[in-house]
């Protein structure tokens, strides 16, 4: 009489594999969700960055920041961007503001929570040599903003 060998996994081995997969999923899911929010915040930053070139060129040509009404900002509205605007605060400072659309992503709200739309603010200051230096700030939580916009 020939005895056949049993093949397969025991119940304990299968339970251990399921537990390991569960632990990996519990760690990976929050990291993935933060990653997707950061990608959406990057879209808001890119929308704010688009008028930088025209404002910088105008500032170098005029020797001061262009007036609020003299800069036309193209509509940058998209799924995650509600609006982009430019304003001159004084002759050497101009501000570009991009507002997130919180209807699509609540974590892009001001501070990461709440019902107020988060913003990315690029503040340009014209230097003595005519160069414009841009500083990025805003109300979108800094953990969601890329390293170029921390602060």
C-alpha positions as a Markdown table, in Angstrom:
| # | Residue | x | y | z |
|---|---|---|---|---|
| 1 | Unk | 0.0 | 0.0 | 0.0 |
| 2 | Unk | 1.4 | 3.3 | -1.1 |
| 3 | Unk | 1.0 | 6.3 | 1.2 |
| 4 | Unk | 0.4 | 9.7 | -0.4 |
| 5 | Unk | 2.0 | 12.8 | 0.9 |
| 6 | Unk | -0.3 | 15.6 | 2.0 |
| 7 | Unk | 0.3 | 18.8 | 0.1 |
| 8 | Unk | -0.9 | 22.3 | 0.8 |
| 9 | Unk | -0.8 | 24.9 | 3.6 |
| 10 | Unk | -2.0 | 24.6 | 7.1 |
| 11 | Unk | -4.6 | 26.9 | 8.5 |
| 12 | Unk | -2.0 | 28.6 | 10.8 |
| 13 | Unk | 0.2 | 29.4 | 7.8 |
| 14 | Unk | -2.7 | 30.9 | 5.9 |
| 15 | Unk | -3.7 | 33.0 | 8.9 |
| 16 | Unk | -0.2 | 34.3 | 9.3 |
| 17 | Unk | -0.1 | 35.3 | 5.6 |
| 18 | Unk | -3.5 | 37.1 | 6.0 |
| 19 | Unk | -2.2 | 38.9 | 9.1 |
| 20 | Unk | 0.9 | 40.1 | 7.3 |
| 21 | Unk | -1.1 | 41.4 | 4.4 |
| 22 | Unk | -3.4 | 43.2 | 6.7 |
| 23 | Unk | -0.5 | 44.9 | 8.5 |
| 24 | Unk | 1.0 | 46.0 | 5.2 |
| 25 | Unk | -2.3 | 47.4 | 4.0 |
| 26 | Unk | -2.8 | 49.3 | 7.3 |
| 27 | Unk | 0.6 | 51.0 | 6.9 |
| 28 | Unk | 0.4 | 51.6 | 3.1 |
| 29 | Unk | -3.1 | 53.0 | 2.8 |
| 30 | Unk | -2.6 | 56.2 | 4.8 |
| 31 | Unk | 0.7 | 56.8 | 3.1 |
| 32 | Unk | -1.0 | 56.4 | -0.3 |
| 33 | Unk | -3.8 | 58.8 | 0.7 |
| 34 | Unk | -1.3 | 61.5 | 1.7 |
| 35 | Unk | 0.5 | 60.9 | -1.6 |
| 36 | Unk | -2.6 | 61.5 | -3.6 |
| 37 | Unk | -3.4 | 64.7 | -1.6 |
| 38 | Unk | 0.1 | 66.0 | -2.3 |
| 39 | Unk | -0.3 | 65.4 | -6.0 |
| 40 | Unk | -3.5 | 67.4 | -5.9 |
| 41 | Unk | -1.8 | 70.2 | -4.0 |
| 42 | Unk | 0.9 | 70.2 | -6.6 |
| 43 | Unk | -1.7 | 70.9 | -9.2 |
| 44 | Unk | -2.7 | 74.0 | -7.3 |
| 45 | Unk | 1.0 | 75.1 | -7.1 |
| 46 | Unk | 1.4 | 74.6 | -10.8 |
| 47 | Unk | -1.7 | 76.7 | -11.5 |
| 48 | Unk | -0.1 | 79.5 | -9.3 |
| 49 | Unk | 3.2 | 79.2 | -11.1 |
| 50 | Unk | 1.9 | 79.8 | -14.6 |
| 51 | Unk | 1.6 | 83.6 | -14.3 |
| 52 | Unk | 5.1 | 83.9 | -12.6 |
| 53 | Unk | 6.9 | 84.3 | -16.0 |
| 54 | Unk | 4.7 | 87.1 | -17.3 |
| 55 | Unk | 4.8 | 89.0 | -14.0 |
| 56 | Unk | 8.6 | 88.6 | -13.8 |
| 57 | Unk | 9.0 | 89.8 | -17.4 |
| 58 | Unk | 6.8 | 92.8 | -16.8 |
| 59 | Unk | 8.6 | 93.6 | -13.6 |
| 60 | Unk | 12.0 | 93.6 | -15.3 |
| 61 | Unk | 10.6 | 95.7 | -18.2 |
| 62 | Unk | 8.9 | 98.3 | -16.0 |
| 63 | Unk | 11.4 | 98.3 | -13.1 |
| 64 | Unk | 8.5 | 97.7 | -10.7 |
| 65 | Unk | 5.8 | 95.1 | -10.2 |
| 66 | Unk | 3.0 | 95.4 | -12.8 |
| 67 | Unk | -0.3 | 96.8 | -11.7 |
| 68 | Unk | -3.1 | 94.5 | -10.7 |
| 69 | Unk | -5.2 | 95.3 | -13.8 |
| 70 | Unk | -2.2 | 95.2 | -16.2 |
| 71 | Unk | -1.6 | 91.4 | -15.8 |
| 72 | Unk | -4.0 | 89.0 | -17.3 |
| 73 | Unk | -4.1 | 85.6 | -15.6 |
| 74 | Unk | -5.5 | 82.8 | -17.7 |
| 75 | Unk | -8.3 | 80.8 | -16.2 |
| 76 | Unk | -6.6 | 77.9 | -14.4 |
| 77 | Unk | -9.8 | 76.4 | -13.1 |
| 78 | Unk | -9.6 | 72.6 | -13.0 |
| 79 | Unk | -10.8 | 69.7 | -10.9 |
| 80 | Unk | -8.7 | 70.8 | -7.9 |
| 81 | Unk | -8.1 | 74.5 | -8.7 |
| 82 | Unk | -11.0 | 77.0 | -8.2 |
| 83 | Unk | -9.2 | 80.2 | -9.3 |
| 84 | Unk | -5.9 | 82.0 | -9.7 |
| 85 | Unk | -5.5 | 85.7 | -9.3 |
| 86 | Unk | -2.7 | 88.4 | -9.2 |
| 87 | Unk | -2.6 | 91.6 | -7.1 |
| 88 | Unk | 0.1 | 94.3 | -6.7 |
| 89 | Unk | 0.5 | 95.2 | -3.1 |
| 90 | Unk | 3.0 | 97.9 | -3.7 |
| 91 | Unk | 5.5 | 98.9 | -6.4 |
| 92 | Unk | 8.0 | 96.2 | -5.5 |
| 93 | Unk | 5.7 | 93.4 | -4.3 |
| 94 | Unk | 3.1 | 91.3 | -6.3 |
| 95 | Unk | 1.1 | 88.4 | -5.1 |
| 96 | Unk | -0.3 | 85.4 | -7.1 |
| 97 | Unk | -3.0 | 83.4 | -5.2 |
| 98 | Unk | -4.3 | 80.0 | -6.3 |
| 99 | Unk | -7.4 | 78.8 | -4.5 |
| 100 | Unk | -8.1 | 75.1 | -4.2 |
| 101 | Unk | -11.5 | 73.6 | -4.9 |
| 102 | Unk | -12.4 | 72.0 | -1.6 |
| 103 | Unk | -15.6 | 70.5 | -3.1 |
| 104 | Unk | -13.2 | 67.9 | -4.6 |
| 105 | Unk | -10.7 | 67.3 | -1.8 |
| 106 | Unk | -11.4 | 68.3 | 1.8 |
| 107 | Unk | -7.7 | 68.0 | 2.8 |
| 108 | Unk | -6.9 | 70.9 | 0.4 |
| 109 | Unk | -8.9 | 73.1 | 2.8 |
| 110 | Unk | -7.1 | 75.7 | 4.9 |
| 111 | Unk | -5.0 | 73.8 | 7.4 |
| 112 | Unk | -6.1 | 70.4 | 6.1 |
| 113 | Unk | -9.5 | 70.7 | 7.8 |
| 114 | Unk | -12.6 | 72.8 | 7.7 |
| 115 | Unk | -14.7 | 74.4 | 5.0 |
| 116 | Unk | -12.5 | 77.3 | 3.9 |
| 117 | Unk | -10.7 | 76.7 | 0.6 |
| 118 | Unk | -6.9 | 76.3 | 1.0 |
| 119 | Unk | -4.6 | 78.6 | -1.0 |
| 120 | Unk | -1.1 | 78.7 | -2.4 |
| 121 | Unk | 0.3 | 82.2 | -2.3 |
| 122 | Unk | 3.4 | 83.2 | -4.4 |
| 123 | Unk | 4.8 | 86.5 | -3.2 |
| 124 | Unk | 7.2 | 88.1 | -5.7 |
| 125 | Unk | 9.6 | 90.9 | -4.6 |
| 126 | Unk | 11.6 | 92.8 | -7.1 |
| 127 | Unk | 15.2 | 93.2 | -6.2 |
| 128 | Unk | 17.6 | 96.0 | -7.0 |
| 129 | Unk | 19.0 | 94.2 | -10.0 |
| 130 | Unk | 15.5 | 93.8 | -11.5 |
| 131 | Unk | 15.3 | 90.1 | -10.6 |
| 132 | Unk | 12.0 | 88.9 | -9.0 |
| 133 | Unk | 12.4 | 86.6 | -6.0 |
| 134 | Unk | 9.3 | 84.4 | -5.3 |
| 135 | Unk | 8.4 | 83.0 | -1.9 |
| 136 | Unk | 5.7 | 80.3 | -1.6 |
| 137 | Unk | 3.3 | 80.1 | 1.3 |
| 138 | Unk | -0.4 | 79.4 | 1.8 |
| 139 | Unk | -3.0 | 77.9 | 3.9 |
| 140 | Unk | -2.9 | 74.3 | 2.5 |
| 141 | Unk | -1.2 | 72.3 | 5.2 |
| 142 | Unk | 2.6 | 72.3 | 4.7 |
| 143 | Unk | 2.7 | 68.5 | 4.9 |
| 144 | Unk | 0.8 | 68.4 | 1.6 |
| 145 | Unk | 2.9 | 71.0 | -0.1 |
| 146 | Unk | 6.1 | 70.0 | -2.0 |
| 147 | Unk | 9.5 | 70.9 | -0.6 |
| 148 | Unk | 9.7 | 74.0 | -2.9 |
| 149 | Unk | 6.7 | 75.5 | -1.1 |
| 150 | Unk | 7.5 | 74.8 | 2.6 |
| 151 | Unk | 7.5 | 77.7 | 5.0 |
